[in-house]
């Protein structure tokens, strides 16, 4: 029975498979090949391949995927098999010819998939076909070179870019150099002979690079050197034939003569050189050399009788090299790289500039700086195509280099002016995004000056996500130049985005600058900006503007401010009419008429405006008042069919301010007209300084386009500075403006929320001041402040309280509490008790307003609009608006008490506010505790087992059990054993540069914190030894050579496969005297020297081997100087280029050898290097800060005691030569500390400390809970969030810098030292607190409550960018997963990784404390050994301290 069931099961499985295949086939027949199903095709861009049979289409992915992020647009290749078959039949060719041609196409597609090189067209989706068509997807292309030369066959509608296209000689030269490099790779690395180099098989990508395709005729060099009988020969007809329909052999015009022979044909790499020469001739001479129409007899005749005249179109310096390439004698032909040495290429300065750009990432900053200076003088000589395709892409790539940004950005923005919107979005904007998010200082100013360019060329979604945050950040900058520029550009941006975003993100900040600035030009620009925004705003927002102007003019009545006020008033008149102006604007303007700062012309304009308003009121009422005070009724519309005929008396001609000329501000600058959008938006309720009509709401009407008169302030009338104003926004009514009788009415109406960029401070108004100092208070009564009746102003996040004679704080209520609104969207008004809302949660930009109760006396209704759902909106349904920055200590307004002094009172008041004075309660406070540092320490060390390469140990020595042996053939290509070591991150490559740094940091941590590591110390030593065993192999196997890496990163990064399945070429890379690498050698020496100290006591023999090897490697680094990225190029760049040069590694390596050996040689060498290189970063690339801290140990710990016994006391005892290192270490700390005057380090917002309040009342309340977000400075000082250096894997900088903070703190504590950063006194605790905050943030004390260490805490990254973790292990999936096999089912999956890489610290959150947990987002989700290597020390420090 069981057998029958088994048979039945097998039969059912086979049937299901057949059905599934049938369904798939049917779907494919209907929908076409899979690439056509997966992509949305746009216009045809060109044609390519043999006979130009491939149609090339621009396309994009039909659905969201990681691939779509990598290539927003792609090129889809389509071959119409049906049309091809019809053409074959018309030509009378047999079916076998068609089948043979399709096999050539399939062979070409298969080769393209396997060949991975920057010079070969990259396949995004492999070939698929059905009976009607073939299709595949590649990187985005511009066209084939054949199309660029004018051959546009098989292109239905020729794109405008190809019509009349002419490539300049510079573009041709550069393209030929790129093809030469591709051929060199093909011949020497891939061991292939192309045999079909021709225009239709060379492609120009959308970024301007020239690449090879068309490998259908390619053979291996082994085949060519063996028996050619096995290789199908080409058979060209002796006479003219039509062979363009189904070309079964390469175009004869570009084929080498040895391949064209029908008998005894041969092939070699030189055959490709001949074809390359023909291609070069065609491109330079603009005509083919051998135009023989596939007639082999004509071909031979032409070739035999080539005269010197044939080369007349060729530049003379190229002729000899081209003649050698076209020689019929194969031995005379040069290699492809020999050809590039021609003076034709070598002597062209502009070409050298393009070549430098090609390899720019490999150069150090000094070289880049010199080059960019030269480029700034020559780049304008480049034609537009070269600028767009050759210059712009590498410059955009280099924008990530913060040092070079100020030089590169102006060029990028200038070139971008000539781009259309689509081109800018695809090519330039992605490179600008990181700059937009991090720019400061002059870079930010430059971006703002070009903001209109960026805004005009950016789609709205990207405006909101990238440009608007930059604008918002610029408002918080203290530089007046930046403030002026952002104010000028804000109105332009406001026209492109939703008005609600304008009110939330821009308008409050304009108010803030207008109120708090002491720079007259900034205030004027703020008022001008408010005037520009008038056409887009409703009446509620305009009333806010009038309050701001009233506060400004109360303290600043300079002519520019007053004229700007008049300009704003004029805009309001045009937008909302005379009634609104009469009611709200005139009461503001009338007192300003007495200002003595107005000259005669300006006063006249004021009077003209006021009189015009009065005249319009008269006209509207139909009554004119004569000079004698007698009213005269004007004709009015008919009433009950009757018309009034009363005459009117108006003396003189009064020009209106709105419609007649000259303009009111003609003596202030040109009139600028700007259209406004017709919008109708509801806003939060506000309290106006001026009376409003009873209970009737003002209806917001849509505005019509109006011109806006803009004031341009002259230097003669602009004061340099102006007094600051109370910066609360929206402001509470001031007793000096609003009658006392109206105070209670305004308080009952509710005050608008105040906003802040800083951490939320709900107790900013505590303690209250005497009467007259705090706005919004009632009148004084015998020296006692009278509290506002029945009012708690929650909108401004403050509480109005009073003090009795015993100085005790009490909450005043008139009646019993009926209901409390706990931070809900629409809070119910509380009769005589609390205000409407509790504490608002923070948003991504600032604190948002919540809905407030509207009293019966409020003049405006509060219609709620839908949540924008954007980055500026909070998660609830409340109406939201960002808050302004808090006032400086000298500003007029509410007093600010340091949070540390307010805390006890804060906690008490929170309970009182929640419960009320008449409610009894019990309160529990739950605060966030310390993370489990000991657990995190153990897991951070365990992580390294998941990164091991080589043969893994058995049993407990390998606790990460989903990993197996890998890379067992590493080194074989160089006949050495290079197994072992670590894969650097989420890929399968071994880069020695970051691996050695990881080893150094692990060793340093073990040395500094060995006792605190405790039971994990053997595991830490094992992690170090796994690396040093490998580094010893790299340093000792071949004399005079240091191996520095295994695996081609360019190939590996295009695969998604387990390390156990690696089938990519394991190329071996090394440095030597002829190809030096002082940086990688210096770091390797540092790693070996540091590790020798770790093993000195536990394994002296091994320690001695490490130290001796370190000395030899260091000597190599010193003797043969040069950057390894210059020697190895694309093998290490842009992955691990030595951007900082190699001086830091020489100092770092010498410092470790000095500590390990105590030899004066290294001391003297360090002394020769000096200590003048300042830095604010520490990483695998830049070691200066680490070396300074390490060497400061000598100055701090040994300056007053006997120094190392091997060193002369007279020389080094109390040696001040180490003082510069100590000073540099302290200057580094000053650049990191956020409160330091010299700080250059950004921090994320990081509001994360949350105290929970539980209460149970005796009244009719259910148990409830409210969370109050507190300033993080309670525990840590003024540190707000995470150190943020760069977008790419930011936590690598956080962990490395944190290591230096804890270590230097330890050194200082031993001697009880302090130092100063300007006025800031830095103690060991200062550094320790900052370090603790960074470690805690990583372990989950952050806004997301997310641990960025995998496997630690309840919430941690689940979709990390790591091949081994994201793919099933060999135990669960023993079948091989090839290079491309891991993408579709695993990489693109939204499921969590099947294998947990315990202890891995990922790249971390973005600058907004956000983390998408996206496998494709390698900048944030990829772990790396050097991140963990640096965090082990700080974790051990805190694990042993608590």
Coordinates of C-alpha atoms in Angstrom, one line a residue, residues 587-886:
X587 CA -4.3 99.4 13.3
X588 CA -0.8 98.2 12.7
X589 CA 0.2 100.9 10.2
X590 CA -1.3 104.0 11.8
X591 CA 1.1 104.2 14.7
X592 CA 4.0 103.8 12.3
X593 CA 3.1 107.1 10.5
X594 CA 4.8 108.9 13.4
X595 CA 8.1 107.1 12.9
X596 CA 10.8 109.7 12.3
X597 CA 12.9 107.2 10.4
X598 CA 10.8 107.6 7.3
X599 CA 12.0 110.1 4.8
X600 CA 9.6 112.3 2.9
X601 CA 9.0 110.0 0.0
X602 CA 8.6 107.0 2.2
X603 CA 6.1 108.8 4.5
X604 CA 4.2 109.9 1.4
X605 CA 3.8 106.3 0.4
X606 CA 2.5 105.3 3.8
X607 CA 0.0 108.1 3.7
X608 CA -1.0 107.3 0.1
X609 CA -1.7 103.7 1.2
X610 CA -3.7 104.7 4.2
X611 CA -5.8 107.2 2.3
X612 CA -6.4 104.8 -0.4
X613 CA -7.8 102.3 2.1
X614 CA -10.0 105.0 3.6
X615 CA -11.2 106.0 0.1
X616 CA -12.1 102.4 -0.7
X617 CA -14.0 102.1 2.5
X618 CA -16.0 105.2 1.6
X619 CA -16.7 103.8 -1.8
X620 CA -17.8 100.5 -0.4
X621 CA -20.1 102.3 2.1
X622 CA -21.4 104.7 -0.5
X623 CA -20.7 107.6 1.8
X624 CA -18.2 110.4 1.4
X625 CA -17.2 112.6 4.4
X626 CA -16.4 116.1 3.4
X627 CA -13.6 118.2 4.9
X628 CA -16.3 119.9 7.0
X629 CA -17.4 116.5 8.3
X630 CA -20.7 116.4 6.4
X631 CA -21.4 112.9 5.1
X632 CA -22.7 112.6 1.5
X633 CA -24.3 109.4 0.3
X634 CA -23.1 108.1 -3.0
X635 CA -25.3 106.3 -5.6
X636 CA -25.9 102.7 -4.4
X637 CA -27.2 99.6 -6.1
X638 CA -31.0 99.5 -6.5
X639 CA -33.1 98.6 -3.5
X640 CA -36.5 97.2 -4.3
X641 CA -36.1 98.4 -7.9
X642 CA -35.2 102.0 -7.0
X643 CA -31.9 103.7 -7.7
X644 CA -30.4 106.4 -5.5
X645 CA -29.3 109.6 -7.3
X646 CA -27.4 111.3 -4.5
X647 CA -24.4 113.1 -5.9
X648 CA -20.9 112.5 -4.5
X649 CA -18.3 115.0 -3.5
X650 CA -14.7 113.9 -3.9
X651 CA -12.0 116.5 -4.2
X652 CA -8.7 115.8 -5.8
X653 CA -7.3 112.7 -7.5
X654 CA -6.2 110.0 -5.1
X655 CA -4.2 107.2 -6.6
X656 CA -4.7 103.8 -5.2
X657 CA -1.7 101.9 -3.7
X658 CA -2.7 98.8 -5.4
X659 CA -3.4 99.8 -8.9
X660 CA -2.0 103.2 -9.8
X661 CA 1.6 104.2 -10.4
X662 CA 4.2 105.1 -9.5
X663 CA 4.6 102.1 -7.1
X664 CA 4.9 102.6 -3.4
X665 CA 8.4 101.3 -3.3
X666 CA 9.9 102.7 -6.5
X667 CA 12.8 104.3 -4.6
X668 CA 13.6 101.0 -3.0
X669 CA 14.2 98.9 -6.0
X670 CA 12.6 97.3 -9.0
X671 CA 9.1 96.0 -8.9
X672 CA 9.0 92.2 -8.9
X673 CA 5.8 90.5 -10.0
X674 CA 5.2 87.0 -8.9
X675 CA 2.0 85.0 -9.5
X676 CA 0.4 83.2 -6.6
X677 CA -1.6 80.0 -6.5
X678 CA -5.3 79.9 -5.8
X679 CA -5.5 77.9 -2.6
X680 CA -8.0 77.4 0.2
X681 CA -6.4 76.0 3.3
X682 CA -7.6 75.7 6.9
X683 CA -5.3 76.3 9.8
X684 CA -5.0 76.0 13.5
X685 CA -6.9 78.6 15.6
X686 CA -4.9 81.6 16.6
X687 CA -5.2 84.5 19.0
X688 CA -5.1 87.9 17.2
X689 CA -3.9 91.1 18.8
X690 CA -6.8 92.8 17.2
X691 CA -10.5 92.3 17.8
X692 CA -12.4 90.0 15.5
X693 CA -16.1 89.7 14.8
X694 CA -18.2 87.9 17.4
X695 CA -18.6 84.3 16.8
X696 CA -18.8 84.2 13.1
X697 CA -15.9 82.5 11.4
X698 CA -14.0 84.2 8.6
X699 CA -14.3 82.2 5.4
X700 CA -11.0 81.7 3.6
X701 CA -11.4 82.5 -0.1
X702 CA -9.2 81.4 -2.9
X703 CA -6.8 84.1 -4.1
X704 CA -6.3 85.4 -7.6
X705 CA -2.8 85.9 -9.0
X706 CA -1.5 89.2 -7.9
X707 CA 1.8 91.0 -8.3
X708 CA 3.9 91.4 -5.2
X709 CA 6.0 94.5 -4.7
X710 CA 9.3 93.6 -3.2
X711 CA 11.5 96.0 -1.3
X712 CA 15.1 96.1 -2.0
X713 CA 17.0 97.7 0.8
X714 CA 19.9 100.0 0.0
X715 CA 23.1 99.9 1.9
X716 CA 22.7 103.6 2.9
X717 CA 19.5 102.9 4.8
X718 CA 20.1 99.4 6.1
X719 CA 21.4 99.3 9.7
X720 CA 24.1 96.8 10.4
X721 CA 22.3 95.4 13.4
X722 CA 18.9 95.6 15.0
X723 CA 17.5 94.6 18.4
X724 CA 16.2 91.1 19.0
X725 CA 12.5 90.5 19.5
X726 CA 10.6 88.0 21.7
X727 CA 11.0 84.9 19.5
X728 CA 8.0 82.9 20.8
X729 CA 6.0 81.9 17.8
X730 CA 3.1 82.5 17.6
X731 CA 3.5 85.1 20.2
X732 CA 1.2 85.6 23.2
X733 CA -0.5 89.0 23.5
X734 CA 1.7 91.7 25.1
X735 CA 0.3 94.0 27.7
X736 CA 1.8 96.8 25.9
X737 CA -0.3 96.3 22.8
X738 CA -3.5 94.6 23.9
X739 CA -5.8 96.3 26.4
X740 CA -6.0 94.6 29.8
X741 CA -9.7 94.2 29.3
X742 CA -9.1 91.9 26.4
X743 CA -6.6 89.7 28.2
X744 CA -8.9 87.2 29.7
X745 CA -10.8 86.9 26.4
X746 CA -7.6 86.1 24.6
X747 CA -6.5 83.6 27.2
X748 CA -9.7 81.8 27.0
X749 CA -9.4 81.6 23.3
X750 CA -6.2 79.6 23.6
X751 CA -2.7 80.4 22.5
X752 CA -1.0 78.9 19.5
X753 CA 1.8 76.4 19.9
X754 CA 5.3 77.5 20.2
X755 CA 7.8 75.5 18.2
X756 CA 11.4 74.5 18.6
X757 CA 14.1 72.7 16.7
X758 CA 15.6 71.7 20.1
X759 CA 14.5 68.9 22.4
X760 CA 11.0 69.4 23.8
X761 CA 10.9 71.5 27.0
X762 CA 7.3 71.6 28.2
X763 CA 8.3 73.6 31.3
X764 CA 10.0 76.6 29.6
X765 CA 7.8 79.1 31.4
X766 CA 8.8 77.9 34.9
X767 CA 9.1 79.6 37.3
X768 CA 6.8 82.6 36.4
X769 CA 8.2 86.1 36.6
X770 CA 6.8 89.1 38.3
X771 CA 4.0 91.0 36.6
X772 CA 4.9 92.8 33.4
X773 CA 7.8 90.4 32.5
X774 CA 5.8 87.4 31.3
X775 CA 3.3 88.0 28.4
X776 CA -0.1 86.5 28.9
X777 CA -0.3 87.1 32.6
X778 CA -3.0 89.1 34.3
X779 CA -2.6 92.4 36.0
X780 CA -0.6 92.9 39.2
X781 CA -2.4 92.9 42.5
X782 CA -0.4 94.2 45.4
X783 CA 2.8 92.7 44.1
X784 CA 1.2 89.2 43.6
X785 CA 0.7 87.8 40.2
X786 CA -2.9 87.1 39.4
X787 CA -3.3 83.8 37.6
X788 CA -5.3 83.7 34.4
X789 CA -8.7 82.4 35.2
X790 CA -9.9 79.0 33.9
X791 CA -6.9 78.7 31.6
X792 CA -3.9 76.4 31.2
X793 CA -1.9 77.3 28.0
X794 CA -1.0 73.9 26.7
X795 CA -0.5 75.1 23.2
X796 CA 2.8 76.8 24.2
X797 CA 3.9 73.8 26.2
X798 CA 3.9 75.9 29.4
X799 CA 1.7 76.2 32.5
X800 CA 0.5 79.5 34.1
X801 CA 0.9 79.1 37.8
X802 CA 1.2 81.4 40.8
X803 CA 3.3 81.6 43.9
X804 CA 1.8 82.1 47.4
X805 CA 3.6 83.6 50.4
X806 CA 5.3 80.4 51.2
X807 CA 6.8 80.1 47.7
X808 CA 5.0 76.8 47.2
X809 CA 3.8 75.9 43.7
X810 CA 0.1 75.1 43.3
X811 CA -2.2 74.4 40.5
X812 CA -5.2 76.8 40.4
X813 CA -8.6 75.4 39.4
X814 CA -12.0 76.9 39.5
X815 CA -14.0 73.8 39.3
X816 CA -13.6 70.1 39.4
X817 CA -12.0 68.4 36.4
X818 CA -14.4 66.9 34.0
X819 CA -12.1 65.3 31.4
X820 CA -8.5 65.3 30.5
X821 CA -7.4 65.1 26.8
X822 CA -4.3 62.9 26.7
X823 CA -2.6 64.0 23.6
X824 CA -5.5 63.1 21.3
X825 CA -6.3 64.7 18.0
X826 CA -9.4 66.6 19.1
X827 CA -9.3 67.3 22.8
X828 CA -12.5 68.2 24.7
X829 CA -12.4 71.5 26.4
X830 CA -12.1 71.3 30.1
X831 CA -14.4 73.5 32.1
X832 CA -12.4 75.7 34.4
X833 CA -9.5 73.4 34.5
X834 CA -6.8 72.0 32.2
X835 CA -6.1 73.0 28.7
X836 CA -6.9 70.9 25.7
X837 CA -3.9 68.7 25.1
X838 CA -1.2 66.8 26.9
X839 CA 2.3 66.5 25.6
X840 CA 2.8 66.2 21.9
X841 CA 5.1 63.6 20.5
X842 CA 8.1 64.7 18.4
X843 CA 8.0 64.6 14.6
X844 CA 10.8 64.1 12.2
X845 CA 11.3 67.9 11.8
X846 CA 10.3 69.4 15.1
X847 CA 7.5 69.3 17.6
X848 CA 4.1 69.5 16.1
X849 CA 1.0 71.4 17.3
X850 CA -2.0 69.5 18.5
X851 CA -5.6 70.5 18.1
X852 CA -6.7 73.0 20.7
X853 CA -10.2 73.5 22.1
X854 CA -11.9 76.6 20.5
X855 CA -13.8 78.8 22.9
X856 CA -17.0 80.5 22.0
X857 CA -15.2 83.8 21.7
X858 CA -12.7 82.5 19.1
X859 CA -13.3 84.3 15.8
X860 CA -12.2 81.4 13.5
X861 CA -13.3 77.9 12.9
X862 CA -10.6 75.2 12.8
X863 CA -11.4 72.9 9.9
X864 CA -8.9 70.0 10.0
X865 CA -7.2 68.9 6.9
X866 CA -6.0 65.4 6.3
X867 CA -2.6 64.3 7.4
X868 CA 0.0 65.0 4.8
X869 CA 1.7 61.7 5.4
X870 CA 5.0 63.3 4.6
X871 CA 8.3 63.6 6.4
X872 CA 7.0 66.7 8.1
X873 CA 3.8 65.2 9.6
X874 CA 3.4 63.4 12.8
X875 CA 1.9 60.0 13.0
X876 CA -1.4 61.1 14.7
X877 CA -4.3 63.0 13.2
X878 CA -3.4 66.3 14.8
X879 CA -2.8 69.4 12.9
X880 CA 0.9 69.9 13.1
X881 CA 3.5 72.7 12.7
X882 CA 7.2 72.7 13.4
X883 CA 8.5 74.7 16.3
X884 CA 11.0 77.5 16.3
X885 CA 14.5 77.3 17.8
X886 CA 14.6 78.4 21.5

